[in-house]
XYZ file of N, CA and C in Angstrom:
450
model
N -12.548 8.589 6.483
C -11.844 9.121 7.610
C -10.584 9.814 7.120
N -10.452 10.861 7.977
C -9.036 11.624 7.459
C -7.894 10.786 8.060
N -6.971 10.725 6.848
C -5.362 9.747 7.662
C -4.654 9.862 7.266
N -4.177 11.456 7.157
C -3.130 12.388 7.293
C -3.706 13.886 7.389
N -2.384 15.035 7.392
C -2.994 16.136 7.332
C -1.574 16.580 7.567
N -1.248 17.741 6.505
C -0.076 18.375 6.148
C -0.287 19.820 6.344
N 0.314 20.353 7.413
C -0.210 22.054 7.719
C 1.761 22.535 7.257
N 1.038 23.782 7.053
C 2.619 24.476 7.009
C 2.343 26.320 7.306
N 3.479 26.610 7.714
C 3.509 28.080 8.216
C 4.840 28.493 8.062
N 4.759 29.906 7.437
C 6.212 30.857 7.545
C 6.635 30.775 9.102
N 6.309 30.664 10.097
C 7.104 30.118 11.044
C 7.882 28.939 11.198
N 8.912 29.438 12.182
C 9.922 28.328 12.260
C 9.784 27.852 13.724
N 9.644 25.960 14.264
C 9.242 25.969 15.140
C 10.315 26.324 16.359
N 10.066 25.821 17.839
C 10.966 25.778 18.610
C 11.895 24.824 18.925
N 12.529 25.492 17.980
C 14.498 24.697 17.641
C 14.804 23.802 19.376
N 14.823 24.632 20.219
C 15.276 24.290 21.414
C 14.334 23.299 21.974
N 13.173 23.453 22.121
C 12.116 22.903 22.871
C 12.461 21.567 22.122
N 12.132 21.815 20.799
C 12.486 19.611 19.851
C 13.971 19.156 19.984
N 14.874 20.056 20.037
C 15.832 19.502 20.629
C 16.137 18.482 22.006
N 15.179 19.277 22.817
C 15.354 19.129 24.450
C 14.801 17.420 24.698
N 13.727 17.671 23.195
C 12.969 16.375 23.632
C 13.085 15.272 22.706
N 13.130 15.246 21.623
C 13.525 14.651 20.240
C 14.677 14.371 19.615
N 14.851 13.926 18.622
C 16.204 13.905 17.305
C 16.047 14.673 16.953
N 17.203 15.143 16.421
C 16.470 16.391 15.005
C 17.789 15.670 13.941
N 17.043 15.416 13.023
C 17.803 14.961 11.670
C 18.552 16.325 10.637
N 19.375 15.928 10.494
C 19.679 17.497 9.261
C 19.881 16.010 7.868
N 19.691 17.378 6.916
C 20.196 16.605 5.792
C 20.956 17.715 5.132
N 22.565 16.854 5.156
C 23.433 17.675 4.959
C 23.672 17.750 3.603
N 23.303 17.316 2.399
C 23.459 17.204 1.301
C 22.359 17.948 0.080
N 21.587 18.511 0.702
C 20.287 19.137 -0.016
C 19.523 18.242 -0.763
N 19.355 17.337 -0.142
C 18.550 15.724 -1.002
C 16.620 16.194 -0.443
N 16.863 16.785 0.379
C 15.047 16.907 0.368
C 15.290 18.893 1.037
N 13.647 19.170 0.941
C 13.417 20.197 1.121
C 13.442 20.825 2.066
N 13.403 19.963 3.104
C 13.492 20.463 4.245
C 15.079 20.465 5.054
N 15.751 21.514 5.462
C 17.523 20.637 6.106
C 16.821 19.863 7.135
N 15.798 20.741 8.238
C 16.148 19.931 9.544
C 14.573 18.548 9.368
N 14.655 17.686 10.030
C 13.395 16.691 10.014
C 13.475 16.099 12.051
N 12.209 16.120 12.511
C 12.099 15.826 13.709
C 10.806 15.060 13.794
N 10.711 13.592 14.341
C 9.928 12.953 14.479
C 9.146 12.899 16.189
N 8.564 13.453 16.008
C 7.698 13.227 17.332
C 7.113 12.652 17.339
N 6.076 12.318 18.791
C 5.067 10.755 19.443
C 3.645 11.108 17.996
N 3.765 12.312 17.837
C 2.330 11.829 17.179
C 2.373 12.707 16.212
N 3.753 12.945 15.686
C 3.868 14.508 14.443
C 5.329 13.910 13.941
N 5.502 14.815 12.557
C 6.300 14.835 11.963
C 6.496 16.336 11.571
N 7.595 16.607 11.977
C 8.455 18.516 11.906
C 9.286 18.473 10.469
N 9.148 19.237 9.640
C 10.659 19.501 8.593
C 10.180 20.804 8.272
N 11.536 21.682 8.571
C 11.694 23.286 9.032
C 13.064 23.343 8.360
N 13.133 24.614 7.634
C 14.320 25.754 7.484
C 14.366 24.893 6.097
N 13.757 25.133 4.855
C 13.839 24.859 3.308
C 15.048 25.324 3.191
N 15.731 24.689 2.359
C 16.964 24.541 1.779
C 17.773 23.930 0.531
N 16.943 23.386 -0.009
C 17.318 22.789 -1.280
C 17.640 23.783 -2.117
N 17.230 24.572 -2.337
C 17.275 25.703 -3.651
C 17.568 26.891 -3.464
N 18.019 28.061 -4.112
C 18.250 29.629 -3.733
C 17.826 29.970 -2.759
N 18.681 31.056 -1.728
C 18.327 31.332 -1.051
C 17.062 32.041 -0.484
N 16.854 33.047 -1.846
C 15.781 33.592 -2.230
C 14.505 32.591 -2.355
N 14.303 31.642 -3.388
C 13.395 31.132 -3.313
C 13.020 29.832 -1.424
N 13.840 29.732 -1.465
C 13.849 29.037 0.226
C 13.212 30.102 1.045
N 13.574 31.562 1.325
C 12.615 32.165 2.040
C 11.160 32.308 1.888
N 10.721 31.970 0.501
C 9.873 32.507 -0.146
C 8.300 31.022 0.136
N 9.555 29.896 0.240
C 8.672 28.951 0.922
C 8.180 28.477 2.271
N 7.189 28.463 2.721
C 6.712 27.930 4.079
C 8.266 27.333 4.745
N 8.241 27.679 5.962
C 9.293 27.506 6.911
C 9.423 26.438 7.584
N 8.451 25.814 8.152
C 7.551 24.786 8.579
C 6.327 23.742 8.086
N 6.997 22.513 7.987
C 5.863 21.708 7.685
C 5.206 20.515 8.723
N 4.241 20.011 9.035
C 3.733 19.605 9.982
C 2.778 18.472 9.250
N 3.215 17.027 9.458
C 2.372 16.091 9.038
C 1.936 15.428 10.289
N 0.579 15.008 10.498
C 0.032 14.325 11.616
C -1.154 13.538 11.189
N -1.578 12.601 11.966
C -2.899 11.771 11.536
C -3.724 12.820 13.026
N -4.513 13.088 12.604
C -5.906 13.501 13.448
C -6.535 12.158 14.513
N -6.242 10.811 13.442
C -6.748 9.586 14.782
C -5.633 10.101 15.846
N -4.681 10.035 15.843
C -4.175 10.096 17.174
C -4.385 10.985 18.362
N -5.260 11.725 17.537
C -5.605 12.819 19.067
C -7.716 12.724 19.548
N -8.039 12.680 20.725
C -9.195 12.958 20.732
C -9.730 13.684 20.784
N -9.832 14.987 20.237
C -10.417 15.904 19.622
C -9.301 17.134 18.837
N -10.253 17.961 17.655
C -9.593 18.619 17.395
C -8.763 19.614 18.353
N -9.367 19.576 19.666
C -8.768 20.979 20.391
C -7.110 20.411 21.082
N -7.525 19.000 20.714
C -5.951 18.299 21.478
C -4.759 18.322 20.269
N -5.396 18.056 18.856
C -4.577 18.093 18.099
C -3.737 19.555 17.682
N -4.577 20.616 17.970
C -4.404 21.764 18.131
C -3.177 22.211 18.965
N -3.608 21.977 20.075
C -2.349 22.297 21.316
C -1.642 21.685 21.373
N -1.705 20.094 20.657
C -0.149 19.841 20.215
C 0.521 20.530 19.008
N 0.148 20.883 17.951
C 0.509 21.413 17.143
C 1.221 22.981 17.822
N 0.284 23.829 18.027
C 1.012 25.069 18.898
C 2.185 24.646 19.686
N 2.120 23.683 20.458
C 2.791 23.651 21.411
C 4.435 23.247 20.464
N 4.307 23.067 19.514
C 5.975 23.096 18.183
C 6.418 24.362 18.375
N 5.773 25.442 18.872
C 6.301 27.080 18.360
C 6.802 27.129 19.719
N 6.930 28.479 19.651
C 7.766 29.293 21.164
C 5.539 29.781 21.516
N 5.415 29.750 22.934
C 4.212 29.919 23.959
C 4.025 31.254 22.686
N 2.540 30.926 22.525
C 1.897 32.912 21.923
C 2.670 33.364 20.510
N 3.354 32.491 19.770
C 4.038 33.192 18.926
C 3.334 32.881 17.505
N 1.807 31.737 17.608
C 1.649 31.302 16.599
C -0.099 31.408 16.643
N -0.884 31.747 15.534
C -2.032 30.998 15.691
C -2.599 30.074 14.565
N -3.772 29.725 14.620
C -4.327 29.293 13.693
C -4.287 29.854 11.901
N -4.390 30.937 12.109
C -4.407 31.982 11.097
C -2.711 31.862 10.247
N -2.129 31.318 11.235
C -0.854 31.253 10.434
C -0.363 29.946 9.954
N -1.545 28.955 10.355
C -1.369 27.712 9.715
C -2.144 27.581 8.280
N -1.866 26.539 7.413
C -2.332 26.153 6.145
C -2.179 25.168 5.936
N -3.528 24.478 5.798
C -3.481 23.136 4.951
C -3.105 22.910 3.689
N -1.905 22.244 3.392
C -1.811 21.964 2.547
C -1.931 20.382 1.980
N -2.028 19.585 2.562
C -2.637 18.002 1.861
C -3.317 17.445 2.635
N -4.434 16.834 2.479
C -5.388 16.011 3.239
C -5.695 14.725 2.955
N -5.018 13.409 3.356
C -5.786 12.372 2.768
C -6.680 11.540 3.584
N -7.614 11.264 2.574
C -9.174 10.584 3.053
C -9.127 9.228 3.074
N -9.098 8.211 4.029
C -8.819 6.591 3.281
C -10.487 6.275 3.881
N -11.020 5.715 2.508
C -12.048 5.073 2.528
C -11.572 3.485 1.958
N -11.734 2.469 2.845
C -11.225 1.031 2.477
C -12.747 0.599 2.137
N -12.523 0.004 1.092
C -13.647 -0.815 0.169
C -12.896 -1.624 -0.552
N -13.010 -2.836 0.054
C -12.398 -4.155 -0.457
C -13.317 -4.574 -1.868
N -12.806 -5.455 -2.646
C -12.927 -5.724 -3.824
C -13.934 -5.089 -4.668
N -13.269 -3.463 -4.630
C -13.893 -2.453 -5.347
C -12.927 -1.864 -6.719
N -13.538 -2.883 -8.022
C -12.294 -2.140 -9.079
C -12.715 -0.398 -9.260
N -11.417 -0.305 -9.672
C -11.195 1.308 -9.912
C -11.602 2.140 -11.015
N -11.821 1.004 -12.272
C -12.585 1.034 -13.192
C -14.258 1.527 -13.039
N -14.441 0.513 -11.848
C -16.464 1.390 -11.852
C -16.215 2.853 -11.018
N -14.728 3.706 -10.456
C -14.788 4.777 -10.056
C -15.054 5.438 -11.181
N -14.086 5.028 -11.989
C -13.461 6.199 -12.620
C -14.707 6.631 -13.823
N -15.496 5.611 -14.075
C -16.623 5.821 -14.795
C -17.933 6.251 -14.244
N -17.664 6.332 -13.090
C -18.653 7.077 -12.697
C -18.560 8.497 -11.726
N -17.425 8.878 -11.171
C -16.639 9.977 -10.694
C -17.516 10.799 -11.433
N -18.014 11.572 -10.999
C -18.229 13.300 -11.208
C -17.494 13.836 -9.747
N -16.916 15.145 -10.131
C -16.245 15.959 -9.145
C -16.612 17.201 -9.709
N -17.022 18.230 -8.577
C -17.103 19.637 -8.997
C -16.375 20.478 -8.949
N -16.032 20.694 -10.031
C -14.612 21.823 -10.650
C -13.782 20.920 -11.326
N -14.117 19.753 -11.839
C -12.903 18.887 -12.816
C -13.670 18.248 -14.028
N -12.738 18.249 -14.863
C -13.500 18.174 -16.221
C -13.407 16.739 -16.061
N -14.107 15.802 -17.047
C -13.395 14.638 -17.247
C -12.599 14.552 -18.324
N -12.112 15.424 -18.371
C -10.790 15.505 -19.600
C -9.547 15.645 -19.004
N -9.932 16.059 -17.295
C -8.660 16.293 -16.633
C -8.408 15.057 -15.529
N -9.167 14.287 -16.331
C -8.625 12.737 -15.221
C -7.972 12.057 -16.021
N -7.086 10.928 -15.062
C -6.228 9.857 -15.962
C -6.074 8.950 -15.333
N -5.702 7.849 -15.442
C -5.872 6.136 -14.494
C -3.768 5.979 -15.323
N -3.199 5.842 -14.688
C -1.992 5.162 -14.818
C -1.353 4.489 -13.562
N -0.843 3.273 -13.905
C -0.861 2.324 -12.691
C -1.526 2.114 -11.746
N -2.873 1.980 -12.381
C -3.405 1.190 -11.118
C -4.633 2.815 -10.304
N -3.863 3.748 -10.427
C -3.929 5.163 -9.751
C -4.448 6.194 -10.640
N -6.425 6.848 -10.028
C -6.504 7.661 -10.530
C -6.074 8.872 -10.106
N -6.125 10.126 -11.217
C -5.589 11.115 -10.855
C -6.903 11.807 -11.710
N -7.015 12.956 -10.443
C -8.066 14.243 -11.141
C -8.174 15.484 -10.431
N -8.065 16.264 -11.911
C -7.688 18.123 -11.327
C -6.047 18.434 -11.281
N -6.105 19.389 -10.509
C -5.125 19.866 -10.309
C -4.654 20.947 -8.931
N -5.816 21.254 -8.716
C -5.456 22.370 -7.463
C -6.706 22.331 -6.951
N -7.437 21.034 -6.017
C -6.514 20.022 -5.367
C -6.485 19.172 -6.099
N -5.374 18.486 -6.318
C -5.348 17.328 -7.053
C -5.901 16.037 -6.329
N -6.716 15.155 -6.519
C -7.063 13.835 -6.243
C -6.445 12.731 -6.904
N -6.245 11.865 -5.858
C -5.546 10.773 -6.553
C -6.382 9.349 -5.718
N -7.027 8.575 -6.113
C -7.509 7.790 -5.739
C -6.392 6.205 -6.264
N -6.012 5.273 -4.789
C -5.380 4.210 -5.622
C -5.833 3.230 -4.471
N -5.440 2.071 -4.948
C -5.274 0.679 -4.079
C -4.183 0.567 -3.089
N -4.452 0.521 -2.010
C -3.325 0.270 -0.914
C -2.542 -0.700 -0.816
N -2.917 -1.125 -1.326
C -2.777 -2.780 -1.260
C -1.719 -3.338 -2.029
C-alpha cells in the first residue's frame, strides 16, 4: 500500500486561503528548505525555498506537498484537495510531480538478509545495493530503501 506521496510544483500555493484556515510556520533561520511550512487535516504544505542563493531557490520547485492517499477515498478526492492549495484554475495536474513515493508492505519476522539476496530490480545492478544499519539501499534515481519499522 502507498503511505506517503510527495508532489511538488513551480507554483506557489494560496498564501491567503492557508492562512485563513491554518498555521503557517516560517523558519526564520534558514535551517530547512522550505521558509514557510503549513500543516493541514490531511496534507503537509512547505512553499517559497530559501535556504540557499537566490538564484538557485528559484530554480527549485516552489511547492511541496506530502499526503498519505489512505486518507482520502478516491484518487479524485485526493486530487481536489490538493488543487484546492492553489488560487481556483491556476493549477493542473500537468504541473504537479511526483517526487517520493513510499510503499509499506508489513511482513513480520521477515529478515532483510533473505531480501537482499534475493532482490532483483530492473535498472539496478547488484553492485549498486548496500545494507547499512539494518537498511537496504538500491539505485539511485529512484532510489529504494527498504528497512524495519520497528
Amino acid at each position: 500500500m502507498i503511505d506517503k506521496i510527495s508532489l511538488t510544483t513551480f507554483y506557489l500555493p494560496d498564501w491567503k486561503f492557508l492562512a485563513e484556515n491554518w498555521n503557517i510556520i516560517e523558519d526564520q533561520h534558514r535551517a530547512r528548505h522550505y521558509k514557510y511550512l503549513c500543516r493541514l487535516d490531511k496534507a503537509t504544505v512547505l512553499f517559497h525555498p530559501h535556504k540557499y542563493s537566490e538564484i538557485r531557490n528559484m530554480m527549485m520547485a516552489q511547492t511541496k506537498i506530502d499526503l498519505n492517499p489512505k486518507d482520502f477515498d478516491s484518487y479524485e478526492e485526493m486530487l481536489s484537495y490538493v488543487f484546492m492549495i492553489f488560487k481556483p484554475n491556476s493549477i493542473s495536474i500537468n504541473d504537479l510531480k511526483i517526487t517520493r513515493i513510499d510503499v509499506a508492505a508489513d511482513i513480520e519476522e521477515f529478515p532483510i538478509d533473505l531480501i537482499l539476496s534475493t532482490l532483483r530490480i530492473k535498472g539496478i545492478r547488484s553492485d549498486n545495493r548496500s545494507l547499512y544499519k539494518g537498511t537496504l539501499y538500491a539505485g539511485s534515481n529512484p532510489k529504494i530503501r527498504i528497512y524495519e519499522k520497528v
